[in-house]
Amino acid sequence: MSLESIRYTRGKLEILDQLLLPLQTRYVKVQGVEDGWRVINKMQVRGAPAIAIVGCLSLAIELEKDNCTDKKIMRQEIEGKLNYLVSARPTAVNIKLAAEELINLANVLSAAENVTPNDFKERFISSIESMLAKDIEDNKAIGNYGCEAILSNLEGDGQVRILTHCNTGSLATAGYGTALGVIRSLHASKRLEHVYCTETRPYNQGARLTAYELVHEKIPATLIVDSMVSALMNLRKISAVVVGADRVAANGDTANKIGTYQIAIVAKHHGVPFYVAAPLTSIDMSLTSGEKIKIEERPDREMTHIGEHRIAAPGINCWNPSFDVTPASLITGIITEKGVFSPEKLNECIPT
Amino acid sequence: MSLESIRYTRGKLEILDQLLLPLQTRYVKVQGVEDGWRVINKMQVRGAPAIAIVGCLSLAIELEKDNCTDKKIMRQEIEGKLNYLVSARPTAVNIKLAAEELINLANVLSAAENVTPNDFKERFISSIESMLAKDIEDNKAIGNYGCEAILSNLEGDGQVRILTHCNTGSLATAGYGTALGVIRSLHASKRLEHVYCTETRPYNQGARLTAYELVHEKIPATLIVDSMVSALMNLRKISAVVVGADRVAANGDTANKIGTYQIAIVAKHHGVPFYVAAPLTSIDMSLTSGEKIKIEERPDREMTHIGEHRIAAPGINCWNPSFDVTPASLITGIITEKGVFSPEKLNECIPT
């Protein structure tokens, strides 16, 4: 069965601590927005959709305990806390969009005269809770559309070999996954021969998390280091690359985990189709191109150490951007819950 | 000053213990062939040229102390000890070839009537000592030719930014280095603005050894993970890539540390010149192309663990080729001690 990275019931939220995986499976309690900010910032929860859901659920937990009866104060607190949560990881767009929607909802509920403070609280919390179910449903749709698109490129009913980068599975979403959801769908259709996952330095999400999910689901898989992608494509026929997205601009340029751009270049060099799997919430139509995307830089220590063990020479400088931007020209298609779009046709799925 | 991995004066040999790098800098005394065998076997010294030189120098140390006056016994002892040294790392070819040459020399000196036992000893030891000087001299020539080639591409007398992969420096050779020798020459010419070195997964030779050498020499340098090369080339203007080679085929196809091929593809994509720096002894004119080069696969554990620390999910399969082949079409030039050759002109530097 699929892994549960987020456990939620009204008033109670726990997340699977991804920093301890794959060696330990331990859940962390999230008792309010400060805990929410901390688990996002420390990367105990990661993946753009999961970040958005955990952030918003942490607010639901806090509201549940709150006995405020003044709608204006409630509205003001909600706005402040959502902005605070967004600041935990600046590149992920999903939590920013979710926060904007929720702030709009708070404005509407606050202004509506027939809504009592209790109604406000109830409807606001329910709205957050529905994000969890919707994310899983959207991922399943992404999985099916992606599976169809990849198989439609094949001659006959052969088996496919897929490469993926970073972690976009149950651990990065509310469940099922985006790029890993496509892989799950292919596996369920019995058309998947093999998956190759990159270890995804410096934080090893591929080696730790994707490999963990693939072993857990008994999907035939092989781990490679990030620099082996070209050698792999040269020696074995890869049917497609499928990756996730932290943010997609209106023109299709895609910010995703560092190394994605490199894989897109080598996929093009080897004639391998390159897909981005992302819910519509990852598409930011207000950004005309990827150049406008702010790239977060992470601490050197992620590169120089593994746990407490130093692996790099003392005194060396590091450059540690967390993401890179893959230009639309290298992307075959963007797989969403509404279908697969070529980058130039993205505006057909989201009205600007 | 250059990092000294091998410290030698007549009668005295010390090697820098590479097992302790980058956290400790400690030299180990080598007082004869038994010590020589041990440091090679334990991998306290690594890199094929360095292994050959340390092995032969350990024999020179032992001969220096020896007061034998019978040339036949000397010849016999030399042959036995060289065969013993070769057994320390049975797959290292350079020490085997060096041993064969030295055994031939011992045969000649032993048979020559006008050579006294003292002459024998002196000429034999000098011959070993010359290996050290020759390797450094060849590396310096490579450094200078590479420096010239890179600067000749520049407009004006600007500064260059170089990317390198793996370790090709003082630690892998008798001193100075091949690709790192080119970087040293650029630095000495005051034309080097910055070096970027990849960590070089899975064995981290870049993060451990190259970074250590660059910090030691105070060369301005930044460590990146292997998948950041494309993002780096996109954001900062890289003047050239310089890497080493394990083996170069007659057509210029080059086998080198895994990841080299990927860097060559992304360099081409970004219009960055890509150079291979290698002594003529690395060019194998008997191989018509890189396709004939067998790819060695290493144990999974190099990928799944850092020291005793497991970093990959238990149960995942791994693919761990230790090198890849970069086709000649992606190589701007091959920098040798005789000059820089485009791949198709390699036959001008080595008569077939």
XYZ file of C-alpha atoms in Angstrom:
704
model
C 0.000 0.000 0.000
C 0.994 3.592 -0.642
C 3.009 5.404 2.048
C 1.260 7.906 4.340
C 3.405 10.984 4.640
C 0.635 13.158 6.176
C -1.706 11.838 8.886
C -4.559 14.179 9.629
C -7.817 14.081 11.542
C -9.625 17.199 12.770
C -7.420 18.766 15.458
C -4.501 16.373 14.943
C -1.677 16.480 12.409
C 1.415 14.304 12.125
C 3.965 14.138 9.351
C 6.456 11.417 8.511
C 9.896 12.860 9.291
C 11.633 12.602 5.923
C 14.994 13.560 7.373
C 15.092 10.218 9.171
C 14.175 8.118 6.122
C 15.110 5.581 4.888
C 16.588 4.270 8.129
C 13.863 5.345 10.569
C 10.106 5.730 10.171
C 8.988 8.316 12.726
C 6.050 10.747 12.726
C 6.342 14.313 14.053
C 3.379 16.135 15.663
C 2.474 19.511 14.172
C 0.553 21.547 16.746
C 0.295 24.894 14.972
C 1.817 27.207 12.397
C 5.154 27.512 14.180
C 5.570 23.751 14.021
C 4.339 23.891 10.412
C 6.933 26.526 9.480
C 9.655 24.510 11.210
C 8.932 21.122 9.565
C 8.799 22.833 6.153
C 11.926 24.896 6.673
C 13.909 21.965 8.118
C 12.678 19.816 5.219
C 11.113 17.190 7.478
C 8.325 17.536 4.944
C 9.234 18.403 1.385
C 7.771 18.434 -2.135
C 5.783 21.463 -3.257
C 2.270 19.940 -2.900
C 3.029 18.376 0.486
C 4.499 21.660 1.733
C 1.313 23.518 0.791
C -0.957 20.962 2.435
C 1.054 20.622 5.636
C 1.415 24.405 5.905
C -2.336 24.970 5.524
C -3.238 22.040 7.784
C -0.981 23.476 10.486
C -3.127 26.599 10.309
C -6.294 24.483 10.549
C -4.878 22.862 13.714
C -4.221 26.269 15.225
C -7.662 27.655 14.284
C -9.350 24.600 15.754
C -7.867 25.463 19.159
C -8.607 29.193 18.789
C -11.645 30.607 20.593
C -11.596 34.014 18.938
C -15.074 35.344 18.183
C -14.093 38.462 16.251
C -14.135 37.744 12.515
C -11.915 40.731 11.688
C -9.222 39.579 14.081
C -9.563 36.029 12.735
C -9.139 37.294 9.183
C -6.111 39.359 10.142
C -4.463 36.476 11.997
C -5.090 34.090 9.101
C -3.442 36.448 6.652
C -0.414 37.008 8.880
C 0.060 33.331 9.604
C -0.279 32.286 5.965
C 2.326 34.837 4.910
C 4.603 33.532 7.630
C 4.138 29.944 6.396
C 4.896 30.928 2.789
C 8.273 32.311 3.942
C 9.488 28.861 5.044
C 10.512 27.779 1.493
C 10.540 30.657 -1.013
C 10.626 28.699 -4.313
C 7.558 26.493 -3.829
C 4.601 28.178 -5.500
C 1.844 25.843 -4.330
C 1.787 27.134 -0.773
C 1.827 30.712 -2.069
C -1.192 30.084 -4.307
C -2.975 28.144 -1.581
C -2.333 30.998 0.830
C -3.751 33.538 -1.629
C -6.901 31.472 -2.110
C -7.351 31.025 1.599
C -6.821 34.741 2.236
C -9.524 35.467 -0.358
C -11.802 33.000 1.362
C -11.109 34.639 4.733
C -11.913 38.053 3.241
C -15.195 36.785 1.847
C -16.198 34.994 5.048
C -15.199 37.962 7.158
C -17.226 40.387 5.062
C -20.329 38.183 4.731
C -22.833 39.344 7.304
C -24.727 36.053 7.539
C -21.541 34.119 8.465
C -21.032 33.717 12.221
C -17.523 33.444 13.684
C -18.216 29.730 14.188
C -19.327 29.288 10.561
C -16.222 31.181 9.476
C -13.995 28.794 11.419
C -15.843 25.666 10.261
C -15.932 26.609 6.593
C -12.339 27.766 6.610
C -11.062 24.555 8.209
C -13.183 22.373 5.878
C -11.754 24.192 2.911
C -8.216 23.345 4.029
C -9.182 19.738 4.700
C -10.525 19.321 1.180
C -7.048 20.105 -0.210
C -5.809 16.721 1.032
C -8.424 14.639 -0.855
C -8.194 16.827 -3.948
C -4.421 16.397 -4.151
C -4.648 12.596 -4.206
C -7.430 12.711 -6.812
C -5.424 15.129 -8.989
C -2.333 12.947 -8.712
C -4.243 9.919 -9.904
C -5.468 11.896 -12.911
C -1.885 13.045 -13.603
C -0.733 9.429 -13.369
C -3.285 8.267 -15.899
C -2.721 11.078 -18.385
C 1.054 10.636 -18.157
C 0.799 6.890 -18.611
C -1.345 7.361 -21.746
C 0.995 9.991 -23.214
C 4.102 7.868 -22.738
C 2.478 4.712 -24.090
C 1.072 6.548 -27.113
C 4.667 7.269 -28.203
C 5.466 3.565 -28.267
C 5.212 1.313 -31.246
C 3.259 -1.847 -30.364
C 2.585 -2.739 -26.750
C 6.149 -2.934 -25.527
C 7.456 -2.224 -22.071
C 8.833 1.145 -21.029
C 11.951 2.182 -19.128
C 11.526 5.461 -17.239
C 14.026 7.768 -15.601
C 12.997 10.063 -12.763
C 14.791 12.608 -10.579
C 14.285 13.628 -6.949
C 11.170 12.492 -5.081
C 7.694 13.199 -6.369
C 5.849 10.319 -4.760
C 3.606 9.765 -1.777
C 6.208 11.518 0.325
C 6.154 14.742 -1.717
C 2.380 14.974 -2.099
C -0.686 14.069 -0.082
C -0.310 10.580 -1.603
C 0.259 8.706 -4.914
C 2.615 11.289 -6.396
C 3.074 13.329 -9.566
C 6.000 11.966 -11.633
C 6.032 8.889 -9.411
C 2.256 8.734 -9.895
C 2.863 8.370 -13.644
C 5.313 5.560 -12.860
C 2.739 3.925 -10.539
C 0.129 4.099 -13.320
C 2.521 2.523 -15.842
C 3.331 -0.200 -13.312
C -0.377 -0.823 -12.622
C -0.919 -1.086 -16.406
C 1.827 -3.766 -16.502
C 3.703 -1.727 -19.091
C 6.615 -0.699 -16.903
C 9.788 -2.691 -17.419
C 12.094 -0.676 -15.186
C 12.543 2.662 -13.399
C 15.880 4.378 -12.935
C 16.027 6.934 -10.149
C 18.860 9.400 -9.600
C 20.209 9.782 -6.082
C 19.609 13.570 -6.359
C 22.523 15.247 -4.629
C 23.068 17.047 -2.387
C 20.094 16.019 -0.314
C 19.743 12.505 -1.728
C 15.948 12.568 -2.025
C 16.197 9.982 -4.805
C 18.438 7.558 -2.927
C 16.608 8.016 0.360
C 12.975 8.628 -0.579
C 12.220 7.571 -4.151
C 14.244 4.378 -3.727
C 12.388 3.804 -0.428
C 8.992 4.187 -2.123
C 9.981 2.007 -5.104
C 11.258 -0.768 -2.822
C 8.115 -0.386 -0.678
C 5.876 -0.779 -3.762
C 7.995 -3.565 -5.321
C 8.416 -1.587 -8.566
C 11.517 -2.861 -10.460
C 14.033 -0.066 -10.019
C 17.707 0.832 -10.121
C 19.476 3.704 -8.409
C 22.120 5.711 -10.293
C 24.159 8.764 -9.349
C 23.155 12.021 -11.048
C 26.130 12.021 -13.396
C 25.291 8.571 -14.829
C 22.173 9.696 -16.704
C 24.038 10.236 -19.979
C 25.895 6.921 -19.782
C 22.555 5.211 -19.030
C 20.817 6.835 -21.998
C 23.708 5.890 -24.223
C 23.768 2.232 -23.157
C 20.094 1.424 -22.506
C 17.030 2.652 -24.333
C 15.130 4.973 -22.008
C 11.512 5.546 -23.113
C 10.954 8.817 -21.254
C 12.081 11.034 -18.418
C 9.358 12.136 -15.987
C 10.086 14.700 -13.290
C 8.010 16.912 -11.008
C 7.956 20.703 -10.762
C 8.227 23.243 -8.016
C 6.918 25.966 -10.271
C 5.975 26.218 -13.942
C 5.921 29.651 -15.626
C 3.262 30.678 -18.179
C 5.609 29.858 -21.081
C 6.326 26.357 -19.714
C 9.763 27.068 -18.214
C 9.972 24.817 -15.168
C 11.761 25.245 -11.859
C 12.489 21.911 -10.259
C 15.127 20.214 -8.105
C 18.694 21.076 -9.077
C 19.876 18.724 -11.812
C 16.581 18.661 -13.715
C 17.867 21.109 -16.341
C 20.942 18.917 -16.860
C 18.789 15.816 -17.384
C 16.611 17.729 -19.874
C 19.694 18.680 -21.920
C 21.021 15.124 -22.034
C 17.531 13.750 -22.800
C 17.354 16.077 -25.805
C 20.863 15.006 -26.858
C 19.739 11.343 -26.810
C 16.280 11.963 -28.301
C 14.443 10.886 -25.135
C 11.044 12.559 -24.442
C 11.125 14.737 -21.324
C 7.909 15.221 -19.316
C 7.082 17.413 -16.339
C 4.255 16.109 -14.124
C 2.601 18.806 -12.017
C -0.819 19.761 -10.727
C -2.301 22.992 -12.097
C -1.525 24.617 -8.744
C 2.174 24.422 -9.655
C 1.591 26.528 -12.759
C 2.067 30.201 -12.087
C 0.507 32.125 -14.980
C 1.636 35.405 -13.421
C 5.233 34.534 -14.305
C 5.852 35.103 -17.991
C 9.073 33.049 -18.000
C 11.426 31.055 -15.828
C 13.909 33.912 -15.599
C 11.649 35.522 -13.021
C 11.784 32.547 -10.690
C 13.766 33.195 -7.544
C 16.138 30.315 -6.806
C 16.669 29.395 -3.188
C 20.275 28.736 -2.100
C 20.721 26.248 0.712
C 23.484 25.965 3.327
C 26.916 24.570 2.370
C 26.581 21.900 5.012
C 24.106 19.944 2.874
C 26.948 19.414 0.413
C 29.906 19.081 2.764
C 28.401 16.643 5.269
C 26.354 13.460 5.351
C 24.796 13.557 8.799
C 27.716 14.350 11.101
C 30.262 12.945 8.668
C 32.274 15.519 6.704
C 32.801 14.447 3.097
C 34.317 17.600 1.570
C 37.709 19.148 2.251
C 37.542 21.741 5.059
C 37.757 25.316 3.805
C 36.251 24.774 0.357
C 33.501 27.187 -0.770
C 30.232 25.690 -1.968
C 27.459 26.806 -4.284
C 24.199 25.122 -3.358
C 21.189 26.252 -5.396
C 18.216 24.103 -4.540
C 16.540 24.381 -7.951
C 17.278 25.094 -11.562
C 15.057 26.211 -14.415
C 14.487 23.962 -17.421
C 13.533 26.021 -20.462
C 10.267 25.100 -22.185
C 12.197 24.265 -25.369
C 13.570 21.117 -23.686
C 10.153 19.939 -22.406
C 8.052 17.495 -24.441
C 4.911 17.913 -22.376
C 3.518 19.050 -19.053
C 1.303 16.399 -17.485
C -1.519 17.902 -15.402
C -4.759 16.601 -13.907
C -6.531 18.088 -16.964
C -4.343 16.395 -19.580
C -0.890 16.689 -21.161
C 0.001 20.055 -22.681
C 2.958 21.116 -24.759
C 4.557 24.155 -23.077
C 3.200 26.604 -25.656
C -0.348 25.334 -25.058
C -0.283 25.740 -21.272
C -2.682 28.684 -21.510
C -5.349 26.229 -22.722
C -5.420 24.537 -19.336
C -5.405 27.649 -17.192
C -7.314 30.763 -18.222
C -4.973 33.722 -17.757
C 53.393 25.630 -3.068
C 52.220 22.467 -4.741
C 50.893 19.702 -2.568
C 53.550 17.013 -2.241
C 51.982 13.581 -2.300
C 55.388 11.905 -2.656
C 58.395 13.288 -0.748
C 61.630 11.787 -1.909
C 65.314 12.465 -1.476
C 67.994 9.826 -2.019
C 67.539 7.284 0.780
C 64.290 8.783 2.119
C 60.663 8.357 0.958
C 57.407 9.556 2.516
C 53.914 9.520 1.052
C 50.842 11.546 2.001
C 48.295 9.120 3.462
C 45.250 9.622 1.180
C 43.025 7.477 3.369
C 43.121 10.223 5.994
C 42.329 13.093 3.578
C 40.706 15.564 3.662
C 40.458 15.568 7.448
C 44.068 14.740 8.344
C 47.350 15.483 6.594
C 49.840 12.832 7.623
C 52.891 11.464 5.846
C 53.846 7.801 6.068
C 57.516 6.706 5.882
C 58.313 4.096 3.263
C 61.527 2.339 4.247
C 61.612 -0.400 1.673
C 59.566 -2.610 -0.622
C 57.494 -4.112 2.185
C 56.323 -0.645 3.192
C 55.849 0.188 -0.504
C 53.669 -2.877 -1.006
C 51.627 -2.003 2.086
C 50.857 1.660 1.208
C 49.826 0.651 -2.320
C 47.740 -2.288 -1.177
C 45.973 -0.258 1.540
C 45.354 2.565 -0.997
C 47.210 5.129 1.109
C 48.555 6.126 -2.286
C 46.253 5.974 -5.352
C 46.269 7.009 -9.012
C 48.025 4.735 -11.505
C 51.118 6.967 -12.106
C 51.565 7.598 -8.380
C 51.323 3.864 -7.589
C 54.023 3.007 -10.131
C 56.364 5.721 -8.896
C 55.927 4.953 -5.190
C 56.437 1.226 -5.792
C 59.649 1.760 -7.754
C 60.957 4.400 -5.320
C 60.446 1.979 -2.433
C 62.811 -0.360 -4.262
C 65.318 2.486 -4.738
C 65.217 3.095 -0.959
C 65.956 -0.548 -0.280
C 68.786 -0.743 -2.833
C 70.394 2.378 -1.406
C 70.815 0.602 1.947
C 72.005 -2.623 0.345
C 75.746 -3.348 0.322
C 75.611 -6.296 -2.018
C 78.550 -6.454 -4.449
C 77.360 -9.354 -6.596
C 75.546 -8.085 -9.707
C 73.801 -11.413 -10.323
C 72.336 -11.462 -6.831
C 71.337 -7.805 -7.204
C 69.567 -8.591 -10.491
C 67.767 -11.524 -8.953
C 66.642 -9.531 -5.918
C 65.407 -6.659 -8.085
C 63.287 -8.979 -10.199
C 61.787 -10.701 -7.161
C 61.010 -7.454 -5.374
C 59.432 -5.808 -8.432
C 57.163 -8.806 -8.953
C 56.197 -8.612 -5.303
C 55.384 -4.878 -5.639
C 53.248 -5.489 -8.737
C 51.148 -7.942 -6.700
C 49.999 -5.116 -4.357
C 47.344 -3.904 -6.838
C 47.080 -6.563 -9.513
C 44.864 -4.447 -11.794
C 47.202 -1.424 -11.950
C 48.940 -1.601 -15.314
C 51.453 1.246 -14.943
C 53.459 -0.426 -12.181
C 53.535 -3.643 -14.182
C 54.927 -1.855 -17.238
C 57.412 0.100 -15.127
C 58.560 -3.153 -13.472
C 59.095 -4.804 -16.855
C 61.234 -1.896 -18.017
C 63.292 -1.941 -14.835
C 63.806 -5.716 -15.023
C 65.108 -5.239 -18.570
C 67.449 -2.528 -17.330
C 68.714 -4.810 -14.531
C 69.344 -7.578 -17.061
C 71.341 -5.231 -19.278
C 73.373 -3.768 -16.397
C 74.017 -7.192 -14.928
C 75.275 -8.563 -18.249
C 77.445 -5.550 -19.178
C 81.053 -6.345 -18.239
C 82.190 -2.753 -17.886
C 79.477 -1.962 -15.275
C 80.690 -2.334 -11.672
C 78.277 -3.312 -8.880
C 78.414 0.300 -7.712
C 77.663 1.600 -11.207
C 74.787 -0.890 -11.421
C 73.312 0.397 -8.175
C 73.821 4.054 -9.077
C 72.412 3.776 -12.593
C 69.469 1.679 -11.464
C 68.496 4.086 -8.672
C 68.945 7.108 -10.969
C 66.675 5.495 -13.504
C 63.919 5.135 -10.892
C 64.455 8.693 -9.683
C 64.059 9.991 -13.212
C 60.467 8.615 -13.314
C 59.487 11.119 -10.651
C 61.047 14.054 -12.466
C 59.700 12.943 -15.860
C 56.114 12.669 -14.612
C 56.246 16.162 -13.092
C 57.949 17.587 -16.187
C 55.291 16.050 -18.480
C 52.541 17.402 -16.262
C 54.060 20.881 -16.354
C 54.227 20.730 -20.143
C 50.562 19.666 -20.204
C 49.762 22.557 -17.859
C 51.488 25.096 -20.066
C 50.037 23.851 -23.343
C 46.543 23.733 -21.823
C 46.913 27.219 -20.370
C 47.968 28.605 -23.758
C 45.127 26.856 -25.596
C 42.476 28.154 -23.210
C 43.826 31.700 -23.186
C 44.132 31.787 -26.970
C 40.335 31.384 -27.160
C 39.825 34.521 -25.074
C 39.315 37.972 -26.424
C 41.637 40.440 -24.696
C 43.442 39.465 -21.514
C 40.450 38.629 -19.373
C 40.209 36.160 -16.541
C 39.005 32.613 -17.009
C 36.577 30.429 -15.074
C 37.325 26.715 -15.346
C 35.278 23.646 -14.467
C 36.953 20.321 -13.649
C 35.742 16.857 -12.651
C 37.278 14.176 -10.391
C 40.883 14.446 -9.152
C 43.766 14.813 -11.551
C 46.173 16.711 -9.357
C 49.288 16.198 -7.267
C 47.571 13.369 -5.440
C 47.007 11.216 -8.531
C 50.409 11.827 -10.140
C 53.990 12.428 -9.024
C 53.016 16.084 -8.617
C 51.431 19.065 -10.376
C 48.684 17.084 -12.111
C 47.134 16.832 -15.572
C 43.804 18.742 -15.744
C 44.635 20.303 -12.392
C 48.067 21.092 -13.812
C 46.364 23.206 -16.489
C 44.486 25.006 -13.716
C 47.747 25.544 -11.780
C 49.358 27.035 -14.894
C 46.427 29.412 -15.403
C 46.643 30.429 -11.743
C 50.406 30.979 -11.982
C 49.795 33.152 -15.061
C 47.367 35.235 -12.971
C 44.648 34.588 -15.514
C 42.480 32.310 -13.397
C 39.462 33.970 -11.852
C 37.816 30.880 -10.394
C 37.697 27.084 -10.529
C 34.559 25.036 -10.047
C 35.089 21.410 -9.074
C 32.399 18.752 -9.066
C 32.153 16.506 -6.047
C 32.353 13.454 -8.382
C 29.961 10.880 -7.018
C 29.986 8.164 -5.974
C 33.533 8.205 -4.587
C 33.737 11.984 -4.042
C 37.264 12.436 -5.373
C 36.366 16.030 -6.252
C 34.968 16.952 -2.837
C 37.685 15.106 -0.924
C 40.836 15.448 -2.984
C 40.498 18.182 -5.625
C 38.870 20.545 -3.127
C 41.682 19.721 -0.675
C 44.352 20.553 -3.249
C 42.629 23.783 -4.284
C 42.262 24.946 -0.669
C 45.912 24.008 -0.023
C 47.108 26.065 -2.990
C 44.792 28.975 -2.215
C 43.320 28.780 -5.714
C 39.882 30.470 -5.665
C 37.488 27.556 -5.963
C 33.913 26.471 -5.419
C 32.572 22.968 -4.995
C 29.363 21.989 -6.777
C 27.477 18.715 -7.013
C 27.671 16.897 -10.340
C 24.150 17.867 -11.386
C 24.784 21.616 -10.982
C 27.077 21.893 -14.001
C 24.293 22.975 -16.357
C 22.845 25.535 -13.948
C 26.368 26.895 -13.423
C 27.016 27.190 -17.162
C 23.689 28.900 -17.622
C 24.229 31.451 -14.844
C 27.978 32.129 -14.972
C 30.194 32.253 -18.014
C 32.517 29.236 -17.875
C 35.561 29.637 -20.135
C 36.433 25.938 -20.464
C 36.043 22.477 -18.980
C 39.268 20.513 -18.377
C 39.197 16.877 -17.297
C 41.696 14.000 -17.205
C 41.520 10.639 -18.961
C 41.846 7.000 -18.029
C 42.319 6.023 -21.643
C 42.059 7.813 -24.991
C 41.325 5.775 -28.160
C 43.020 6.475 -31.503
C 39.987 8.448 -32.728
C 39.962 10.653 -29.609
C 37.072 8.954 -27.783
C 37.959 9.276 -24.111
C 37.221 7.014 -21.157
C 37.261 8.950 -17.903
C 35.535 9.066 -14.521
C 31.762 8.542 -14.699
C 30.010 11.851 -15.362
C 32.583 13.167 -17.825
C 30.367 12.334 -20.822
C 27.459 14.212 -19.233
C 29.613 17.309 -18.668
C 30.782 17.143 -22.291
C 27.164 17.131 -23.530
C 26.142 20.117 -21.418
C 29.356 21.976 -22.335
C 28.447 21.548 -26.012
C 24.886 22.715 -25.285
C 26.258 25.900 -23.690
C 29.069 26.450 -26.229
C 31.811 25.868 -23.631
C 35.125 24.373 -24.924
C 35.814 20.911 -23.509
C 39.431 19.744 -23.069
C 40.944 16.408 -22.024
C 44.394 16.634 -20.390
C 46.424 13.416 -20.539
C 50.018 12.277 -20.994
C 50.798 10.412 -24.214
C 51.002 7.172 -22.203
C 47.211 7.389 -21.739
C 46.611 7.352 -25.488
C 46.062 3.829 -26.744
C 46.487 3.864 -30.517
C 45.627 0.153 -30.654
C 42.004 1.010 -29.813
C 40.264 2.355 -32.894
C 37.350 3.826 -30.912
C 35.836 4.180 -27.462
C 33.279 1.466 -28.148
C 35.994 -1.114 -27.544
C 36.619 0.137 -24.027
C 35.111 -2.173 -21.427
C 33.148 -0.354 -18.722
C 34.184 -1.525 -15.264
C 31.338 -1.783 -12.740
C 32.075 -1.145 -9.062
C 30.340 -2.454 -5.926
C 26.924 -1.020 -4.925
C 28.291 -0.067 -1.542
C 30.194 2.916 -3.007
C 26.802 4.406 -3.874
C 24.716 3.249 -0.927
C 27.126 4.165 1.878
C 29.407 6.989 2.972
C 31.897 5.242 5.249
C 29.707 3.185 7.577
C 26.697 5.456 7.059
C 23.953 4.114 4.767
C 22.507 6.841 2.537
C 20.291 4.821 0.156
C 17.098 2.965 0.973
C 17.817 -0.649 1.916
C 16.867 -3.106 -0.833
C 17.358 -0.816 -3.843
C 19.409 -2.114 -6.824
C 22.318 0.020 -8.028
C 24.185 0.486 -11.291
C 27.722 1.710 -10.654
C 29.902 2.029 -13.759
C 33.185 3.667 -12.752
C 33.746 5.508 -16.016
C 32.039 6.503 -19.228
C 33.214 7.236 -22.746
C 33.039 10.752 -24.165
C 32.886 10.666 -27.963
C 35.555 12.614 -29.814
C 32.842 14.801 -31.382
C 32.287 16.488 -27.998
C 36.012 17.121 -27.353
C 37.604 20.444 -28.337
C 41.174 19.306 -27.789
C 43.412 16.744 -26.096
C 46.179 18.407 -24.115
C 49.385 16.335 -24.030
C 53.002 17.045 -23.093
C 53.666 17.498 -26.827
C 50.907 20.036 -27.459
C 47.128 20.253 -27.853
C 45.575 18.090 -30.566
C 42.072 17.990 -31.940
C 40.818 14.391 -31.703
C 41.149 13.759 -35.436
C 44.795 14.875 -35.326
C 45.852 12.596 -32.477
C 47.854 10.420 -34.875
C 50.196 13.402 -35.366
C 51.410 13.138 -31.781
C 51.813 9.378 -31.632
C 53.093 7.431 -34.627
C 50.781 4.463 -35.091
